[in-house]
Short mmCIF file of C-alpha atoms and ligand atoms in Angstrom, two decimals:
data_model
loop_
_atom_site.label_atom_id
_atom_site.label_comp_id
_atom_site.label_asym_id
_atom_site.label_seq_id
_atom_site.Cartn_x
_atom_site.Cartn_y
_atom_site.Cartn_z
CA UNK A 1 14.19 -41.26 68.20
CA UNK A 2 10.59 -40.58 67.41
CA UNK A 3 9.57 -42.76 64.45
CA UNK A 4 6.31 -41.83 62.76
CA UNK A 5 4.99 -44.15 60.03
CA UNK A 6 2.30 -42.94 57.65
CA UNK A 7 0.49 -44.92 54.93
CA UNK A 8 1.67 -42.77 52.02
CA UNK A 9 4.52 -40.47 51.01
CA UNK A 10 2.01 -37.64 50.69
CA UNK A 11 0.97 -38.03 54.35
CA UNK A 12 4.58 -38.33 55.51
CA UNK A 13 5.39 -35.05 53.76
CA UNK A 14 2.42 -33.32 55.37
CA UNK A 15 3.31 -34.61 58.85
CA UNK A 16 6.91 -33.42 58.46
CA UNK A 17 5.71 -30.08 57.06
CA UNK A 18 3.51 -29.66 60.12
CA UNK A 19 6.61 -29.67 62.37
CA UNK A 20 7.96 -26.70 60.38
CA UNK A 21 4.63 -24.94 60.24
CA UNK A 22 4.25 -25.15 64.02
CA UNK A 23 7.81 -23.92 64.52
CA UNK A 24 7.31 -20.93 62.22
CA UNK A 25 4.01 -20.00 63.88
CA UNK A 26 5.43 -20.32 67.39
CA UNK A 27 8.74 -18.68 66.63
CA UNK A 28 8.47 -16.13 63.78
CA UNK A 29 12.25 -15.55 63.94
CA UNK A 30 13.14 -19.25 63.81
CA UNK A 31 16.36 -20.48 62.25
CA UNK A 32 15.60 -23.39 59.92
CA UNK A 33 17.98 -25.91 58.41
CA UNK A 34 16.77 -26.95 54.96
CA UNK A 35 17.42 -29.81 52.57
CA UNK A 36 17.16 -30.55 48.86
CA UNK A 37 16.44 -33.67 46.83
CA UNK A 38 13.11 -34.95 45.54
CA UNK A 39 11.83 -35.95 48.98
CA UNK A 40 11.17 -32.48 50.47
CA UNK A 41 9.32 -31.12 47.39
CA UNK A 42 5.83 -31.92 48.69
CA UNK A 43 6.76 -30.58 52.13
CA UNK A 44 7.86 -27.25 50.63
CA UNK A 45 4.63 -27.07 48.62
CA UNK A 46 2.68 -27.56 51.88
CA UNK A 47 4.64 -24.77 53.58
CA UNK A 48 3.97 -22.44 50.65
CA UNK A 49 0.26 -23.28 50.77
CA UNK A 50 0.19 -22.62 54.53
CA UNK A 51 0.84 -18.91 53.79
CA UNK A 52 3.20 -18.44 56.72
CA UNK A 53 5.12 -15.28 57.52
CA UNK A 54 8.78 -15.78 56.59
CA UNK A 55 9.78 -12.12 57.05
CA UNK A 56 12.03 -12.87 60.04
CA UNK A 57 12.82 -16.53 59.31
CA UNK A 58 16.47 -17.37 58.64
CA UNK A 59 17.58 -20.48 56.80
CA UNK A 60 20.74 -22.50 56.36
CA UNK A 61 20.91 -25.18 53.70
CA UNK A 62 22.74 -28.42 54.24
CA UNK A 63 24.91 -28.58 51.17
CA UNK A 64 25.87 -27.50 47.67
CA UNK A 65 27.78 -28.94 44.72
CA UNK A 66 31.24 -27.50 44.31
CA UNK A 67 31.69 -25.85 40.95
CA UNK A 68 28.01 -25.00 40.44
CA UNK A 69 27.05 -21.33 40.68
CA UNK A 70 23.61 -20.15 41.86
CA UNK A 71 22.49 -19.84 38.23
CA UNK A 72 23.16 -23.52 37.43
CA UNK A 73 19.89 -25.41 37.08
CA UNK A 74 21.15 -28.30 39.23
CA UNK A 75 22.64 -26.12 41.96
CA UNK A 76 20.94 -26.33 45.31
CA UNK A 77 20.72 -22.51 45.25
CA UNK A 78 18.54 -22.78 42.19
CA UNK A 79 16.54 -25.64 43.70
CA UNK A 80 15.74 -23.68 46.86
CA UNK A 81 14.65 -20.49 45.10
CA UNK A 82 12.62 -22.42 42.56
CA UNK A 83 10.87 -24.70 45.03
CA UNK A 84 10.48 -22.54 48.13
CA UNK A 85 12.05 -19.11 48.52
CA UNK A 86 10.50 -17.48 45.44
CA UNK A 87 7.07 -18.40 46.79
CA UNK A 88 7.32 -17.03 50.35
CA UNK A 89 8.22 -13.64 51.81
CA UNK A 90 11.69 -14.61 53.00
CA UNK A 91 14.38 -11.90 52.79
CA UNK A 92 17.30 -12.73 50.52
CA UNK A 93 19.81 -11.75 53.23
CA UNK A 94 18.24 -14.29 55.59
CA UNK A 95 19.01 -17.21 53.25
CA UNK A 96 22.34 -19.05 53.56
CA UNK A 97 23.48 -21.84 51.26
CA UNK A 98 27.09 -23.08 51.03
CA UNK A 99 28.96 -21.31 48.22
CA UNK A 100 29.60 -23.73 45.36
CA UNK A 101 31.99 -21.26 43.77
CA UNK A 102 34.09 -20.61 46.89
CA UNK A 103 37.74 -20.06 46.00
CA UNK A 104 38.96 -20.72 49.52
CA UNK A 105 36.76 -23.67 50.48
CA UNK A 106 38.07 -24.08 54.06
CA UNK A 107 37.56 -20.39 54.84
CA UNK A 108 34.11 -20.47 53.30
CA UNK A 109 33.16 -23.54 55.39
CA UNK A 110 34.43 -21.94 58.61
CA UNK A 111 32.48 -18.78 57.78
CA UNK A 112 29.34 -20.91 57.26
CA UNK A 113 29.76 -22.49 60.68
CA UNK A 114 30.32 -19.01 62.13
CA UNK A 115 27.14 -17.71 60.51
CA UNK A 116 25.09 -20.56 62.00
CA UNK A 117 26.56 -19.80 65.43
CA UNK A 118 25.94 -16.06 65.02
CA UNK A 119 22.31 -16.79 64.16
CA UNK A 120 22.00 -18.59 67.50
CA UNK A 121 22.06 -22.11 66.06
CA UNK A 122 19.46 -24.01 64.07
CA UNK A 123 16.05 -24.53 65.70
CA UNK A 124 14.76 -27.23 63.37
CA UNK A 125 16.80 -29.06 60.75
CA UNK A 126 15.13 -30.88 57.85
CA UNK A 127 16.91 -33.95 56.48
CA UNK A 128 16.40 -36.43 53.71
CA UNK A 129 18.46 -39.60 53.57
CA UNK A 130 20.56 -41.08 50.78
CA UNK A 131 20.14 -44.74 49.86
CA UNK A 132 23.54 -45.30 51.53
CA UNK A 133 22.44 -43.52 54.72
CA UNK A 134 24.03 -40.16 53.94
CA UNK A 135 22.56 -37.02 55.50
CA UNK A 136 23.39 -33.73 53.82
CA UNK A 137 26.28 -35.01 51.73
CA UNK A 138 27.98 -36.80 54.62
CA UNK A 139 28.85 -40.02 52.89
CA UNK A 140 29.51 -43.31 54.73
CA UNK A 141 32.75 -43.07 56.74
CA UNK A 142 32.16 -39.36 57.50
CA UNK A 143 33.28 -38.42 60.97
CA UNK A 144 30.33 -38.33 63.33
CA UNK A 145 31.84 -35.14 64.76
CA UNK A 146 32.41 -33.46 61.38
CA UNK A 147 31.70 -29.79 60.67
CA UNK A 148 30.98 -28.00 57.37
CA UNK A 149 33.65 -29.05 54.87
CA UNK A 150 34.39 -30.43 51.43
CA UNK A 151 33.38 -34.03 50.71
CA UNK A 152 33.89 -36.34 47.76
CA UNK A 153 30.72 -38.07 46.58
CA UNK A 154 30.56 -41.84 46.32
CA UNK A 155 29.93 -43.44 42.97
CA UNK A 156 26.52 -44.58 44.31
CA UNK A 157 25.41 -41.06 45.20
CA UNK A 158 26.58 -39.72 41.86
CA UNK A 159 24.61 -42.49 40.17
CA UNK A 160 21.52 -41.76 42.33
CA UNK A 161 21.70 -38.05 41.51
CA UNK A 162 22.56 -38.49 37.81
CA UNK A 163 18.82 -38.40 37.06
CA UNK A 164 18.86 -34.65 37.64
CA UNK A 165 21.84 -34.12 35.34
CA UNK A 166 22.33 -35.29 31.76
CA UNK A 167 24.67 -38.11 32.79
CA UNK A 168 26.76 -39.32 35.73
CA UNK A 169 29.83 -37.53 34.32
CA UNK A 170 28.05 -34.21 34.81
CA UNK A 171 27.42 -34.81 38.53
CA UNK A 172 30.13 -32.91 40.42
CA UNK A 173 32.67 -35.01 42.29
CA UNK A 174 32.96 -32.60 45.22
CA UNK A 175 30.46 -30.85 47.47
CA UNK A 176 30.35 -28.64 50.54
CA UNK A 177 28.17 -30.05 53.30
CA UNK A 178 27.33 -29.28 56.89
CA UNK A 179 29.02 -31.92 59.01
CA UNK A 180 27.29 -34.53 61.11
CA UNK A 181 28.40 -32.58 64.19
CA UNK A 182 26.80 -29.45 62.70
CA UNK A 183 23.54 -31.34 62.11
CA UNK A 184 23.55 -32.81 65.63
CA UNK A 185 23.83 -29.27 67.06
CA UNK A 186 20.36 -28.38 65.72
CA UNK A 187 17.85 -28.23 68.56
CA UNK A 188 15.46 -30.50 66.67
CA UNK A 189 15.90 -32.68 63.59
CA UNK A 190 13.12 -33.89 61.28
CA UNK A 191 14.15 -36.58 58.79
CA UNK A 192 11.71 -37.39 56.00
CA UNK A 193 12.15 -40.62 54.04
CA UNK A 194 9.82 -42.15 51.49
CA UNK A 195 10.00 -45.09 49.14
CA UNK A 196 11.47 -48.56 49.30
CA UNK A 197 14.84 -47.37 48.06
CA UNK A 198 15.38 -45.82 51.50
CA UNK A 199 14.21 -48.83 53.56
CA UNK A 200 17.67 -50.33 54.22
CA UNK A 201 19.27 -46.98 55.07
CA UNK A 202 16.38 -46.16 57.42
CA UNK A 203 16.53 -49.56 59.14
CA UNK A 204 20.26 -49.12 59.66
CA UNK A 205 19.81 -45.59 60.99
CA UNK A 206 17.09 -46.51 63.49
CA UNK A 207 17.88 -50.07 64.52
CA UNK A 208 21.46 -50.63 63.42
CA UNK A 209 24.59 -49.77 65.35
CA UNK A 210 25.74 -46.17 65.67
CA UNK A 211 28.41 -46.03 63.00
CA UNK A 212 30.06 -43.77 60.46
CA UNK A 213 29.12 -46.26 57.71
CA UNK A 214 25.49 -45.20 58.17
CA UNK A 215 25.76 -41.45 58.81
CA UNK A 216 22.04 -41.14 59.65
CA UNK A 217 22.59 -43.51 62.60
CA UNK A 218 24.23 -40.50 64.30
CA UNK A 219 20.68 -39.29 64.97
CA UNK A 220 20.53 -41.95 67.69
CA UNK A 221 22.64 -39.46 69.65
CA UNK A 222 20.21 -36.59 69.14
CA UNK A 223 17.74 -35.68 71.87
CA UNK A 224 14.97 -34.57 69.52
CA UNK A 225 15.12 -36.51 66.29
CA UNK A 226 11.81 -37.16 64.53
CA UNK A 227 11.82 -39.59 61.61
CA UNK A 228 8.75 -39.41 59.39
CA UNK A 229 8.46 -42.40 57.07
CA UNK A 230 5.97 -43.82 54.64
CA UNK A 231 5.19 -47.56 54.79
CA UNK A 232 7.72 -48.35 52.06
CA UNK A 233 10.62 -46.58 53.77
CA UNK A 234 9.61 -48.22 57.08
CA UNK A 235 9.26 -51.69 55.56
CA UNK A 236 12.54 -53.12 56.96
CA UNK A 237 12.09 -51.86 60.54
CA UNK A 238 11.82 -54.79 62.93
CA UNK A 239 10.04 -52.78 65.60
CA UNK A 240 7.62 -50.93 63.34
CA UNK A 241 4.65 -52.11 65.42
CA UNK A 242 6.13 -50.55 68.53
CA UNK A 243 6.68 -47.20 66.77
CA UNK A 244 3.07 -47.28 65.55
CA UNK A 245 1.93 -48.10 69.09
CA UNK A 246 3.89 -45.20 70.53
CA UNK A 247 2.43 -42.83 67.95
CA UNK A 248 -1.14 -44.06 68.49
CA UNK A 249 -0.82 -43.60 72.26
CA UNK A 250 0.99 -40.28 72.24
CA UNK A 251 -0.24 -37.98 75.04
CA UNK A 252 -2.21 -35.04 73.70
CA UNK A 253 0.44 -32.49 74.74
CA UNK A 254 3.05 -34.33 72.71
CA UNK A 255 1.13 -34.22 69.43
CA UNK A 256 2.23 -31.81 66.71
C1 GLP B 1 21.13 -35.60 48.02
C2 GLP B 1 21.10 -34.54 49.12
C3 GLP B 1 20.53 -35.08 50.41
C4 GLP B 1 19.26 -35.85 50.14
C5 GLP B 1 19.54 -37.01 49.22
C6 GLP B 1 18.31 -37.85 48.90
O1 GLP B 1 22.27 -36.36 48.04
N1 GLP B 1 22.37 -33.96 49.38
O2 GLP B 1 20.30 -34.02 51.31
O3 GLP B 1 18.69 -36.31 51.33
O4 GLP B 1 20.04 -36.48 48.00
O5 GLP B 1 17.65 -37.32 47.80
P1 GLP B 1 16.20 -37.72 47.35
O6 GLP B 1 15.28 -37.04 48.30
O7 GLP B 1 16.07 -37.15 45.96
O8 GLP B 1 16.11 -39.19 47.39
#
């Protein structure tokens, strides 16, 4: 794991955005895995401002609430168009987000996996992290080999996400999410975490045991996982000084 610690959330977002900017410039037909939540907002703004060419870029989003159509203000479809896609020249047919209105959920999930495979796999996957360590909507106890499927949200996640809805009762119980196995198949993973609320989950993911109870710890098995953290999210890492040392002494060719 490559752990990068920046003084502020703003800088962390810009460092993570840079990984995507470089990818898009080097590979104009890249396949990107994208995430929602409040954390990636600044990153998306930076990508919009970079005025990149998205004409051949394809994207796959991590997850969607079951029961919410694309027109619902809290759907991840709406989030993505509002915060990124409407502001870049991506083609609608190159955007994939799990279908929150799928009638046959298993078939829809298999088709999603098939579409990722047909696209040649994901080049760079963006992740946030839940306060319980979830990535996508893979809640604690998710199989580390899981594929795209239905999941039931924990009470904690529904409480965390209630701020976007009127009340916790309005937060859907079920979601479709890429599995941890799906995420690990991406050729590179960039996880962005900011704020103290993520510090325990981050410490568990980086320095704790590999375990289904902290889904993000599965990234320990990934060959190219970059974790970009602000000081607050990094505050419970025991080896933070080492990660800073590594970053400060990175060979020129390894810098992004
Ligand atoms: C949701 C999303 C995750 C995201 C998490 C954290 O549960 N499914 O992909 O990482 O929220 O959200 P935030 O960035 O708002 O803290």
